[in-house]
Short mmCIF file of C-alpha atoms and ligand atoms in Angstrom, two decimals:
data_model
loop_
_atom_site.label_atom_id
_atom_site.label_comp_id
_atom_site.label_asym_id
_atom_site.label_seq_id
_atom_site.Cartn_x
_atom_site.Cartn_y
_atom_site.Cartn_z
CA UNK L 13 0.00 0.00 0.00
CA UNK L 14 1.61 3.24 -1.11
CA UNK L 15 -0.57 6.00 0.33
CA UNK L 16 -2.30 5.64 3.70
CA UNK L 17 -5.91 4.51 3.71
CA UNK L 18 -8.82 6.89 4.15
CA UNK L 19 -10.05 5.02 7.20
CA UNK L 20 -7.38 3.25 9.17
CA UNK L 21 -8.06 1.31 12.36
CA UNK L 22 -5.22 -0.49 14.05
CA UNK L 23 -5.38 -2.90 16.97
CA UNK L 24 -8.41 -1.25 18.54
CA UNK L 25 -9.28 -2.40 22.06
CA UNK L 26 -12.18 -1.31 24.25
CA UNK L 27 -13.52 -2.60 27.54
CA UNK L 28 -16.54 -1.56 29.56
CA UNK L 29 -15.61 -2.68 33.06
CA UNK L 30 -14.91 -6.40 32.83
CA UNK L 31 -16.56 -6.66 29.45
CA UNK L 32 -13.75 -6.71 26.89
CA UNK L 33 -15.84 -5.74 23.86
CA UNK L 34 -13.31 -4.91 21.13
CA UNK L 35 -10.23 -7.08 21.11
CA UNK L 36 -7.94 -5.84 18.41
CA UNK L 37 -9.95 -4.58 15.44
CA UNK L 38 -8.02 -3.80 12.26
CA UNK L 39 -9.48 -2.15 9.20
CA UNK L 40 -8.16 -0.28 6.16
CA UNK L 41 -10.67 1.38 3.89
CA UNK L 42 -10.17 3.56 0.83
CA UNK L 43 -12.28 6.48 -0.35
CA UNK L 44 -15.60 5.54 -1.94
CA UNK L 45 -15.39 2.00 -0.72
CA UNK L 46 -18.46 0.31 0.67
CA UNK L 47 -18.00 -1.96 3.64
CA UNK L 48 -20.66 -4.13 5.20
CA UNK L 49 -20.13 -5.45 8.71
CA UNK L 50 -21.97 -8.61 9.67
CA UNK L 51 -22.02 -10.18 13.08
CA UNK L 52 -24.16 -11.48 15.92
CA UNK L 53 -25.93 -9.26 18.43
CA UNK L 54 -23.59 -7.98 21.11
CA UNK L 55 -20.51 -8.66 19.00
CA UNK L 56 -19.46 -5.01 19.35
CA UNK L 57 -20.51 -3.61 15.98
CA UNK L 58 -22.24 -0.53 17.33
CA UNK L 59 -19.39 0.16 19.73
CA UNK L 60 -17.00 -0.04 16.79
CA UNK L 61 -19.01 2.54 14.82
CA UNK L 62 -18.94 4.86 17.83
CA UNK L 63 -15.14 4.68 17.72
CA UNK L 64 -15.07 5.48 14.02
CA UNK L 65 -16.88 8.75 14.59
CA UNK L 66 -15.00 9.63 17.76
CA UNK L 67 -17.88 9.28 20.22
CA UNK L 68 -15.90 6.79 22.26
CA UNK L 69 -12.15 6.84 22.78
CA UNK L 70 -10.16 3.65 22.41
CA UNK L 71 -8.43 2.01 25.37
CA UNK L 72 -5.66 0.91 23.05
CA UNK L 73 -4.95 1.24 19.35
CA UNK L 74 -5.90 4.04 17.02
CA UNK L 75 -8.64 5.22 14.68
CA UNK L 76 -7.34 7.51 11.94
CA UNK L 77 -9.65 9.21 9.45
CA UNK L 78 -7.96 10.81 6.44
CA UNK L 79 -4.76 11.22 8.42
CA UNK L 80 -6.42 12.58 11.57
CA UNK L 81 -6.28 10.51 14.73
CA UNK L 82 -9.36 11.03 16.95
CA UNK L 83 -7.27 10.69 20.09
CA UNK L 84 -5.07 13.64 19.14
CA UNK L 85 -7.77 16.11 18.17
CA UNK L 86 -8.94 18.96 20.38
CA UNK L 87 -12.58 19.94 20.73
CA UNK L 88 -12.73 22.16 17.67
CA UNK L 89 -10.91 19.72 15.41
CA UNK L 90 -13.15 16.91 16.65
CA UNK L 91 -16.30 18.76 15.61
CA UNK L 92 -14.60 19.80 12.40
CA UNK L 93 -13.86 16.21 11.45
CA UNK L 94 -17.37 15.10 12.45
CA UNK L 95 -18.82 17.51 9.91
CA UNK L 96 -17.59 15.16 7.22
CA UNK L 97 -19.64 12.30 8.64
CA UNK L 98 -23.24 11.22 8.54
CA UNK L 99 -24.54 8.53 10.82
CA UNK L 100 -27.81 6.78 11.39
CA UNK L 101 -28.28 5.08 14.73
CA UNK L 102 -29.63 1.64 15.46
CA UNK L 103 -31.96 3.26 18.00
CA UNK L 104 -33.08 5.92 15.50
CA UNK L 105 -32.06 8.62 17.99
CA UNK L 106 -34.46 11.19 16.55
CA UNK L 107 -34.88 14.33 18.62
CA UNK L 108 -38.30 13.66 20.04
CA UNK L 109 -38.95 17.29 20.91
CA UNK L 110 -38.70 18.27 17.24
CA UNK L 111 -40.82 17.55 14.18
CA UNK L 112 -39.52 15.29 11.45
CA UNK L 113 -38.73 18.40 9.44
CA UNK L 114 -36.63 19.95 12.19
CA UNK L 115 -34.85 16.65 12.75
CA UNK L 116 -33.69 16.42 9.16
CA UNK L 117 -33.04 20.15 8.98
CA UNK L 118 -30.90 20.00 12.14
CA UNK L 119 -27.58 19.10 10.47
CA UNK L 120 -28.33 21.51 7.63
CA UNK L 121 -29.00 24.42 9.98
CA UNK L 122 -26.08 23.62 12.24
CA UNK L 123 -23.44 22.86 9.67
CA UNK L 124 -24.39 24.42 6.37
CA UNK L 125 -24.88 27.93 7.73
CA UNK L 126 -24.96 29.47 4.28
CA UNK L 127 -28.05 27.47 3.32
CA UNK L 128 -31.26 29.50 3.04
CA UNK L 129 -34.68 28.54 4.40
CA UNK L 130 -35.98 27.58 0.98
CA UNK L 131 -32.94 25.46 0.20
CA UNK L 132 -33.27 23.64 3.52
CA UNK L 133 -36.93 23.00 2.85
CA UNK L 134 -36.15 21.55 -0.58
CA UNK L 135 -33.38 19.37 0.74
CA UNK L 136 -35.56 17.99 3.57
CA UNK L 137 -38.34 17.20 1.11
CA UNK L 138 -35.83 15.53 -1.18
CA UNK L 139 -34.45 13.40 1.65
CA UNK L 140 -37.92 12.32 2.75
CA UNK L 141 -38.71 11.43 -0.84
CA UNK L 142 -35.54 9.36 -0.99
CA UNK L 143 -36.61 7.22 1.95
CA UNK L 144 -40.13 6.86 0.57
CA UNK L 145 -42.01 9.04 3.02
CA UNK L 146 -42.90 12.35 1.39
CA UNK L 147 -45.27 14.60 3.28
CA UNK L 148 -44.61 13.49 6.84
CA UNK L 149 -42.44 16.51 7.67
CA UNK L 150 -44.90 17.96 10.16
CA UNK L 151 -45.28 14.82 12.28
CA UNK L 152 -43.53 14.31 15.61
CA UNK L 153 -41.28 11.25 16.02
CA UNK L 154 -43.66 9.64 18.51
CA UNK L 155 -46.33 9.59 15.82
CA UNK L 156 -44.19 7.34 13.62
CA UNK L 157 -43.76 3.57 13.57
CA UNK L 158 -40.37 2.06 14.38
CA UNK L 159 -39.53 1.49 10.73
CA UNK L 160 -40.55 5.02 9.80
CA UNK L 161 -38.36 6.45 12.54
CA UNK L 162 -35.42 4.47 11.29
CA UNK L 163 -35.95 5.86 7.81
CA UNK L 164 -36.13 9.43 9.13
CA UNK L 165 -32.83 8.73 10.91
CA UNK L 166 -31.44 7.55 7.60
CA UNK L 167 -32.69 10.70 5.86
CA UNK L 168 -31.07 12.85 8.54
CA UNK L 169 -27.76 11.07 8.04
CA UNK L 170 -27.64 11.71 4.30
CA UNK L 171 -29.05 15.26 4.44
CA UNK L 172 -25.65 16.96 4.26
CA UNK L 173 -24.31 14.59 1.58
CA UNK L 174 -21.31 13.73 3.76
CA UNK L 175 -18.07 12.07 2.74
CA UNK L 176 -18.34 9.18 5.16
CA UNK L 177 -21.60 7.47 6.02
CA UNK L 178 -22.12 5.11 8.92
CA UNK L 179 -25.35 3.13 9.04
CA UNK L 180 -26.12 1.06 12.10
CA UNK L 181 -28.69 -1.55 11.08
CA UNK L 182 -30.61 0.83 8.82
CA UNK L 183 -32.94 -1.83 7.50
CA UNK L 184 -33.68 -3.97 10.55
CA UNK L 185 -37.44 -4.21 10.93
CA UNK L 186 -38.22 -2.81 7.49
CA UNK L 187 -40.20 -4.60 4.82
CA UNK L 188 -38.22 -6.24 1.97
CA UNK L 189 -39.10 -3.54 -0.55
CA UNK L 190 -37.95 -0.70 1.69
CA UNK L 191 -34.82 -2.68 2.53
CA UNK L 192 -33.91 -2.81 -1.14
CA UNK L 193 -34.78 0.86 -1.63
CA UNK L 194 -32.44 1.93 1.18
CA UNK L 195 -29.77 -0.39 -0.17
CA UNK L 196 -30.02 1.36 -3.52
CA UNK L 197 -29.76 4.75 -1.84
CA UNK L 198 -26.53 3.63 -0.19
CA UNK L 199 -25.17 2.56 -3.58
CA UNK L 200 -26.21 5.92 -5.05
CA UNK L 201 -24.45 7.83 -2.29
CA UNK L 202 -21.28 5.98 -3.10
CA UNK L 203 -21.51 6.26 -6.86
CA UNK L 204 -22.71 9.85 -7.15
CA UNK L 205 -21.02 11.46 -4.15
CA UNK L 206 -18.01 9.19 -3.88
CA UNK L 207 -19.00 8.66 -0.26
CA UNK L 208 -17.34 5.99 1.84
CA UNK L 209 -20.05 3.90 3.44
CA UNK L 210 -19.91 1.49 6.34
CA UNK L 211 -23.10 -0.40 6.96
CA UNK L 212 -24.00 -2.81 9.73
CA UNK L 213 -26.71 -5.22 8.77
CA UNK L 214 -28.15 -8.63 9.53
CA UNK L 215 -29.77 -8.81 6.15
CA UNK L 216 -27.68 -11.01 3.87
CA UNK L 217 -29.46 -10.03 0.65
CA UNK L 218 -28.97 -6.30 1.19
CA UNK L 219 -25.38 -7.00 2.21
CA UNK L 220 -24.90 -8.70 -1.15
CA UNK L 221 -26.48 -5.69 -2.83
CA UNK L 222 -24.49 -2.85 -1.28
CA UNK L 223 -21.18 -4.33 -0.25
CA UNK L 224 -17.89 -3.84 -2.00
CA UNK L 225 -16.23 -5.52 0.89
CA UNK L 226 -17.61 -7.53 3.76
CA UNK L 227 -16.20 -8.13 7.21
CA UNK L 228 -17.43 -10.28 10.01
CA UNK L 229 -17.38 -9.02 13.61
CA UNK L 230 -16.76 -11.97 15.86
CA UNK L 231 -15.66 -11.92 19.50
CA UNK L 232 -14.54 -8.31 19.24
CA UNK L 233 -12.48 -8.69 16.10
CA UNK L 234 -13.15 -8.12 12.43
CA UNK L 235 -12.45 -11.61 11.20
CA UNK L 236 -12.42 -12.58 7.58
CA UNK L 237 -12.50 -9.33 5.62
CA UNK L 238 -12.86 -9.95 1.92
CA UNK L 239 -14.38 -8.66 -1.28
CA UNK L 240 -18.03 -9.42 -1.60
CA UNK L 241 -17.99 -12.42 -3.91
CA UNK L 242 -15.05 -13.98 -2.18
CA UNK L 243 -16.69 -13.49 1.22
CA UNK L 244 -19.99 -15.07 0.34
CA UNK L 245 -18.32 -18.03 -1.37
CA UNK L 246 -15.69 -18.75 1.23
CA UNK L 247 -15.90 -21.75 3.48
CA UNK L 248 -14.73 -20.24 6.75
CA UNK L 249 -17.01 -22.06 9.22
CA UNK L 250 -17.98 -18.94 11.18
CA UNK L 251 -18.89 -17.02 8.06
CA UNK L 252 -20.75 -19.96 6.56
CA UNK L 253 -22.80 -20.48 9.67
CA UNK L 254 -23.78 -16.81 9.80
CA UNK L 255 -24.52 -16.46 6.10
CA UNK L 256 -26.55 -19.64 5.96
CA UNK L 257 -28.23 -18.96 9.30
CA UNK L 258 -27.56 -22.36 10.85
CA UNK L 259 -28.19 -22.89 14.55
CA UNK L 260 -25.30 -25.31 15.04
CA UNK L 261 -21.71 -24.26 14.53
CA UNK L 262 -18.71 -22.41 15.92
CA UNK L 263 -20.50 -19.06 16.26
CA UNK L 264 -23.37 -20.40 18.36
CA UNK L 265 -21.38 -20.72 21.53
CA UNK L 266 -20.18 -17.14 21.39
CA UNK L 267 -23.68 -15.82 20.79
CA UNK L 268 -25.38 -17.78 23.53
CA UNK L 269 -22.76 -16.99 26.13
CA UNK L 270 -23.66 -13.31 25.99
CA UNK Y 16 -15.39 -2.32 56.95
CA UNK Y 17 -12.54 0.13 56.67
CA UNK Y 18 -12.08 -0.63 53.00
CA UNK Y 19 -15.82 -0.17 52.46
CA UNK Y 20 -15.60 3.29 53.96
CA UNK Y 21 -12.47 3.95 51.95
CA UNK Y 22 -14.08 3.04 48.66
CA UNK Y 23 -17.13 5.18 49.45
CA UNK Y 24 -14.92 8.16 50.21
CA UNK Y 25 -13.06 7.51 47.00
CA UNK Y 26 -16.28 7.25 44.98
CA UNK Y 27 -17.53 10.47 46.55
CA UNK Y 28 -14.31 12.31 45.76
CA UNK Y 29 -14.42 11.02 42.22
CA UNK Y 30 -17.98 12.15 41.57
CA UNK Y 31 -17.32 15.49 43.22
CA UNK Y 32 -14.35 15.91 40.89
CA UNK Y 33 -16.41 14.98 37.85
CA UNK Y 34 -19.14 17.39 38.87
CA UNK Y 35 -16.64 20.23 39.33
CA UNK Y 36 -15.13 19.49 35.94
CA UNK Y 37 -18.59 19.52 34.37
CA UNK Y 38 -19.38 22.84 36.03
CA UNK Y 39 -16.13 24.34 34.79
CA UNK Y 40 -16.78 23.12 31.24
CA UNK Y 41 -20.34 24.42 31.33
CA UNK Y 42 -19.11 27.84 32.46
CA UNK Y 43 -16.59 27.90 29.62
CA UNK Y 44 -19.33 26.99 27.17
CA UNK Y 45 -21.44 29.81 28.62
CA UNK Y 46 -19.08 32.50 27.35
CA UNK Y 47 -18.03 30.82 24.12
CA UNK Y 48 -19.88 31.68 20.91
CA UNK Y 49 -22.04 30.71 19.10
CA UNK Y 50 -24.89 31.69 21.43
CA UNK Y 51 -28.07 29.68 21.12
CA UNK Y 52 -30.64 32.47 21.37
CA UNK Y 53 -33.55 30.42 20.10
CA UNK Y 54 -32.98 27.65 22.61
CA UNK Y 55 -32.43 30.15 25.40
CA UNK Y 56 -35.73 31.91 24.65
CA UNK Y 57 -37.49 28.56 24.69
CA UNK Y 58 -36.02 27.70 28.08
CA UNK Y 59 -36.77 31.16 29.49
CA UNK Y 60 -40.37 30.49 28.66
CA UNK Y 61 -40.43 26.91 29.91
CA UNK Y 62 -38.47 27.55 33.08
CA UNK Y 63 -39.51 31.08 33.93
CA UNK Y 64 -43.00 31.79 32.75
CA UNK Y 65 -44.33 28.31 33.34
CA UNK Y 66 -42.99 28.22 36.91
CA UNK Y 67 -44.70 31.42 38.00
CA UNK Y 68 -47.88 29.82 39.39
CA UNK Y 69 -45.91 27.36 41.52
CA UNK Y 70 -43.65 30.02 42.99
CA UNK Y 71 -46.59 32.39 43.48
CA UNK Y 72 -48.66 29.86 45.44
CA UNK Y 73 -45.60 28.79 47.45
CA UNK Y 74 -44.75 32.35 48.46
CA UNK Y 75 -48.36 33.29 49.13
CA UNK Y 76 -48.84 30.51 51.64
CA UNK Y 77 -45.39 30.89 53.13
CA UNK Y 78 -46.14 34.56 53.76
CA UNK Y 79 -49.51 33.75 55.29
CA UNK Y 80 -48.25 30.96 57.55
CA UNK Y 81 -45.27 33.00 58.72
CA UNK Y 82 -47.56 35.91 59.52
CA UNK Y 83 -50.01 33.69 61.37
CA UNK Y 84 -47.24 32.21 63.51
CA UNK Y 85 -45.50 35.48 64.33
CA UNK Y 86 -48.77 37.33 64.92
CA UNK Y 87 -49.83 34.70 67.39
CA UNK Y 88 -46.49 34.84 69.20
CA UNK Y 89 -46.08 38.63 69.16
CA UNK Y 90 -49.63 39.12 70.44
CA UNK Y 91 -48.48 37.63 73.75
CA UNK Y 92 -46.60 40.84 74.50
CA UNK Y 93 -48.69 43.24 72.42
CA UNK Y 94 -46.03 43.61 69.74
CA UNK Y 95 -48.28 42.89 66.72
CA UNK Y 96 -47.11 46.07 65.03
CA UNK Y 97 -43.68 44.50 64.47
CA UNK Y 98 -45.13 41.64 62.44
CA UNK Y 99 -45.00 43.37 59.04
CA UNK Y 100 -41.32 44.30 59.37
CA UNK Y 101 -40.31 40.83 60.53
CA UNK Y 102 -42.34 39.27 57.72
CA UNK Y 103 -40.57 41.42 55.14
CA UNK Y 104 -37.10 40.56 56.36
CA UNK Y 105 -37.77 36.85 56.79
CA UNK Y 106 -39.44 36.52 53.43
CA UNK Y 107 -36.97 38.49 51.34
CA UNK Y 108 -33.80 37.25 52.96
CA UNK Y 109 -34.66 33.65 53.61
CA UNK Y 110 -38.07 32.15 53.06
CA UNK Y 111 -38.83 33.11 49.47
CA UNK Y 112 -35.39 32.20 48.04
CA UNK Y 113 -35.06 28.91 49.94
CA UNK Y 114 -38.60 27.57 49.73
CA UNK Y 115 -39.05 28.93 46.21
CA UNK Y 116 -35.66 27.44 45.29
CA UNK Y 117 -36.64 24.05 46.68
CA UNK Y 118 -39.87 24.12 44.68
CA UNK Y 119 -37.90 24.99 41.56
CA UNK Y 120 -35.47 22.14 42.22
CA UNK Y 121 -38.48 19.83 42.22
CA UNK Y 122 -40.05 21.37 39.18
CA UNK Y 123 -37.18 22.43 36.94
CA UNK Y 124 -34.21 20.37 38.14
CA UNK Y 125 -36.13 17.14 37.80
CA UNK Y 126 -37.42 18.10 34.35
CA UNK Y 127 -33.88 18.81 33.14
CA UNK Y 128 -32.53 15.54 34.51
CA UNK Y 129 -35.40 13.54 33.04
CA UNK Y 130 -35.27 15.21 29.64
CA UNK Y 131 -31.51 15.10 29.17
CA UNK Y 132 -31.39 11.62 30.72
CA UNK Y 133 -33.92 10.31 28.22
CA UNK Y 134 -31.98 11.96 25.43
CA UNK Y 135 -28.82 10.27 26.69
CA UNK Y 136 -30.20 6.75 26.92
CA UNK Y 137 -31.98 6.99 23.55
CA UNK Y 138 -28.70 8.25 22.05
CA UNK Y 139 -30.09 11.64 21.05
CA UNK Y 140 -27.10 13.22 22.79
CA UNK Y 141 -24.77 11.07 20.67
CA UNK Y 142 -26.71 12.04 17.56
CA UNK Y 143 -26.19 15.68 18.46
CA UNK Y 144 -22.46 15.13 18.94
CA UNK Y 145 -22.30 13.38 15.60
CA UNK Y 146 -23.93 16.37 13.94
CA UNK Y 147 -21.07 18.50 15.29
CA UNK Y 148 -23.20 20.19 17.94
CA UNK Y 149 -21.87 20.44 21.48
CA UNK Y 150 -24.63 19.36 23.91
CA UNK Y 151 -23.05 21.60 26.54
CA UNK Y 152 -23.58 24.58 24.31
CA UNK Y 153 -26.90 23.59 22.80
CA UNK Y 154 -28.64 22.01 25.79
CA UNK Y 155 -26.88 22.95 29.03
CA UNK Y 156 -26.04 26.62 28.53
CA UNK Y 157 -29.58 27.73 27.60
CA UNK Y 158 -31.00 25.89 30.62
CA UNK Y 159 -28.37 27.37 32.90
CA UNK Y 160 -28.88 30.90 31.62
CA UNK Y 161 -32.64 30.63 31.85
CA UNK Y 162 -32.62 29.33 35.41
CA UNK Y 163 -30.04 31.85 36.62
CA UNK Y 164 -32.00 34.73 35.08
CA UNK Y 165 -35.48 33.57 35.92
CA UNK Y 166 -35.15 32.39 39.50
CA UNK Y 167 -34.31 35.88 40.91
CA UNK Y 168 -37.17 37.37 38.89
CA UNK Y 169 -39.62 34.77 40.13
CA UNK Y 170 -38.46 35.18 43.70
CA UNK Y 171 -38.78 38.97 43.48
CA UNK Y 172 -42.39 38.55 42.44
CA UNK Y 173 -42.79 35.91 45.13
CA UNK Y 174 -41.55 38.45 47.70
CA UNK Y 175 -44.36 40.82 46.83
CA UNK Y 176 -46.96 38.08 46.75
CA UNK Y 177 -45.81 36.77 50.13
CA UNK Y 178 -46.06 40.21 51.71
CA UNK Y 179 -49.50 40.64 50.25
CA UNK Y 180 -50.37 37.24 51.73
CA UNK Y 181 -49.35 38.51 55.16
CA UNK Y 182 -51.53 41.59 54.77
CA UNK Y 183 -54.45 39.48 53.56
CA UNK Y 184 -54.13 37.17 56.54
CA UNK Y 185 -54.10 39.92 59.10
CA UNK Y 186 -56.73 42.20 57.63
CA UNK Y 187 -59.15 39.70 56.12
CA UNK Y 188 -58.65 36.27 57.68
CA UNK Y 189 -57.92 37.47 61.24
CA UNK Y 190 -60.01 40.57 60.70
CA UNK Y 191 -57.60 42.65 62.80
CA UNK Y 192 -56.35 45.27 60.33
CA UNK Y 193 -53.00 46.84 61.09
CA UNK Y 194 -53.10 50.38 59.74
CA UNK Y 195 -50.23 51.13 57.41
CA UNK Y 196 -49.22 47.48 57.01
CA UNK Y 197 -47.26 48.00 53.79
CA UNK Y 198 -45.60 51.18 55.07
CA UNK Y 199 -44.36 49.27 58.07
CA UNK Y 200 -42.94 46.55 55.83
CA UNK Y 201 -41.10 48.88 53.53
CA UNK Y 202 -39.92 51.28 56.24
CA UNK Y 203 -38.35 48.41 58.10
CA UNK Y 204 -36.66 46.84 55.06
CA UNK Y 205 -33.25 47.87 53.79
CA UNK Y 206 -32.27 47.50 50.15
CA UNK Y 207 -29.71 44.91 51.10
CA UNK Y 208 -32.44 42.62 52.46
CA UNK Y 209 -33.79 42.45 48.95
CA UNK Y 210 -30.44 42.09 47.23
CA UNK Y 211 -29.20 39.34 49.51
CA UNK Y 212 -32.29 37.34 48.58
CA UNK Y 213 -31.59 38.00 44.92
CA UNK Y 214 -27.98 36.84 45.23
CA UNK Y 215 -29.19 33.68 46.93
CA UNK Y 216 -31.78 33.03 44.22
CA UNK Y 217 -29.21 33.51 41.51
CA UNK Y 218 -26.87 31.04 43.14
CA UNK Y 219 -29.68 28.55 43.78
CA UNK Y 220 -30.65 28.81 40.12
CA UNK Y 221 -27.09 27.95 39.20
CA UNK Y 222 -27.13 24.94 41.55
CA UNK Y 223 -30.46 23.65 40.21
CA UNK Y 224 -29.40 23.90 36.57
CA UNK Y 225 -25.92 22.42 36.93
CA UNK Y 226 -27.08 19.52 39.09
CA UNK Y 227 -30.09 18.84 36.87
CA UNK Y 228 -28.08 18.92 33.64
CA UNK Y 229 -25.18 16.94 35.10
CA UNK Y 230 -27.46 14.21 36.40
CA UNK Y 231 -29.25 14.15 33.05
CA UNK Y 232 -26.17 13.90 30.87
CA UNK Y 233 -24.54 11.23 33.05
CA UNK Y 234 -27.59 8.96 32.98
CA UNK Y 235 -26.97 5.32 32.15
CA UNK Y 236 -29.06 2.23 31.78
CA UNK Y 237 -32.48 2.90 30.32
CA UNK Y 238 -35.69 3.97 32.02
CA UNK Y 239 -34.50 2.91 35.46
CA UNK Y 240 -31.40 5.07 35.15
CA UNK Y 241 -33.54 8.04 34.14
CA UNK Y 242 -35.68 7.47 37.24
CA UNK Y 243 -32.82 7.28 39.73
CA UNK Y 244 -30.95 10.18 38.22
CA UNK Y 245 -34.05 12.37 38.22
CA UNK Y 246 -34.64 11.60 41.89
CA UNK Y 247 -30.99 12.24 42.67
CA UNK Y 248 -31.07 15.53 40.81
CA UNK Y 249 -33.85 16.80 43.06
CA UNK Y 250 -32.25 15.45 46.24
CA UNK Y 251 -28.79 16.83 45.50
CA UNK Y 252 -30.05 20.18 44.23
CA UNK Y 253 -32.19 20.57 47.36
CA UNK Y 254 -29.30 19.62 49.63
CA UNK Y 255 -27.08 22.00 47.67
CA UNK Y 256 -29.58 24.79 48.24
CA UNK Y 257 -29.92 24.15 51.98
CA UNK Y 258 -26.19 23.80 52.61
CA UNK Y 259 -25.13 26.72 50.43
CA UNK Y 260 -27.88 28.80 52.03
CA UNK Y 261 -26.05 28.53 55.34
CA UNK Y 262 -22.77 29.71 53.87
CA UNK Y 263 -24.40 32.43 51.80
CA UNK Y 264 -26.22 33.66 54.89
CA UNK Y 265 -22.91 33.80 56.77
CA UNK Y 266 -21.44 35.79 53.92
CA UNK Y 267 -24.41 38.12 53.52
CA UNK Y 268 -25.11 39.10 57.13
N1 ADP F 309 -21.87 2.42 26.84
C1 ADP F 309 -21.69 1.13 27.18
N2 ADP F 309 -21.37 0.81 28.45
C2 ADP F 309 -21.19 -0.48 28.80
N3 ADP F 309 -21.28 -1.52 27.96
C3 ADP F 309 -21.59 -1.29 26.70
C4 ADP F 309 -21.82 0.05 26.22
N4 ADP F 309 -22.10 0.00 24.90
C5 ADP F 309 -22.06 -1.31 24.57
N5 ADP F 309 -21.75 -2.09 25.62
C6 ADP F 309 -21.58 -3.54 25.59
O1 ADP F 309 -20.78 -3.85 24.48
C7 ADP F 309 -21.21 -5.06 23.89
C8 ADP F 309 -21.37 -4.85 22.40
O2 ADP F 309 -22.46 -3.99 22.17
P1 ADP F 309 -22.88 -3.52 20.72
O3 ADP F 309 -21.70 -2.94 20.03
O4 ADP F 309 -24.07 -2.63 20.90
O5 ADP F 309 -23.32 -4.85 20.00
P2 ADP F 309 -23.88 -5.03 18.52
O6 ADP F 309 -22.84 -5.78 17.79
O7 ADP F 309 -25.14 -5.82 18.65
O8 ADP F 309 -24.13 -3.68 17.95
C9 ADP F 309 -22.45 -5.50 24.61
O9 ADP F 309 -22.09 -6.54 25.50
C10 ADP F 309 -22.87 -4.28 25.39
O10 ADP F 309 -23.44 -4.66 26.61
MG1 MG F 310 -25.75 -2.72 17.50
#
């Protein structure tokens, strides 16, 4: 590798008390690559995404984005680097005191200060259209179903057209059609905006759709990173068990222990 | 046994340190632009205007009860005419700021802890961080400003309402009008009686907002965590008010 990767994670460790969640994660990702992370519940996928965007600091190891190491940034630089990110949360994490419109407009108002009211309005409408829910801008988050909230969270993440997009289980609990639609949006973001996307999902078919590369989070490590076709055809027992959804195998023990 | 005490002392020192650090960071955020005017206006309304009825009723009844008690006692040596002056001093210097402050800790401090706590456990705080917005600046500073500004205002109005309550009690409920009741109150009072109450209210407002926001932002563990932290916010803010009241009184007498 001649020039350093866009996203570079080396030997990342994180514990919460006695719970050693991340145990040496390594990842190199170039610009405009699309990574899908698979893995059982509680494997540490969400915690890993929090490290990527600097919400949590590593116990050991480093997370470097485009040459900038989160651990070495001061407050201003931290927020500066975060402006290049968009993230949708597994929990949705919509501001429940604001309407859907204000939720999606939040990053636009906060970060694109030169944007006018009309422009913001257009962009919010466009984002809602993208996730298949035009005309719900005036509703409050508590008036939406779980799947709708998740899609609003997705819309909020892409509103600023950021360089790096992190999606934490964006399609869990959505119907198959919407799952494919969101998958296509992720592909679009990469192809049109040259965005780097990292998506956590349990849905194998959408993983096959959006992934350039796939990695498996297992026992706090990213095991078996490979290009899409290679990944889904490999015969690593852990990967095979997960992809084929079998109840017996090497991954079962790790899942049930948690 | 000894190690149990040791670890509790250690835990206390640690949380006291964390709280001081939080307070220092919040104060830095207070003076650092950008200023969130919209949010601050919203909080001024929610904290100030909406709390008026509670503070008004509290001060009204405090003034009436205090008057009833002192009137009864002073009547034993025919000193009823001193009641208005005593009422004014007690209310302005002590009763309105402390009892009003305690009510506000229950009303406003708990609301802050519950709201920010819910935002923390549902990851709305993280979402805000991700969108390059400092929760200290966007959430904490407006609440702090609003409470610090509004509590003295509310208590000043409460002072007047409490004094009126004393007058109402004597002239209407006891039907023993004291001529020149209000003149007696205001002749007896010195400006510093009023200002010392204002300084107290301002400080209590600061205590309520910092404790409420700190407890909210450090919430962990779902609905249960929100519950315990909300309770703790009220308990600690109230204790903070009562303890600091002693020291402030020492300073201001
Ligand atoms: N803030 C936290 N404090 C303590 N433990 C946490 C925290 N966040 C996550 N964990 C623990 O880390 C582990 C991995 O969680 P997570 O990354 O959410 O899993 P998943 O792969 O399903 O997204 C879990 O055991 C969880 O209990
Ligand atoms: Mg997760």
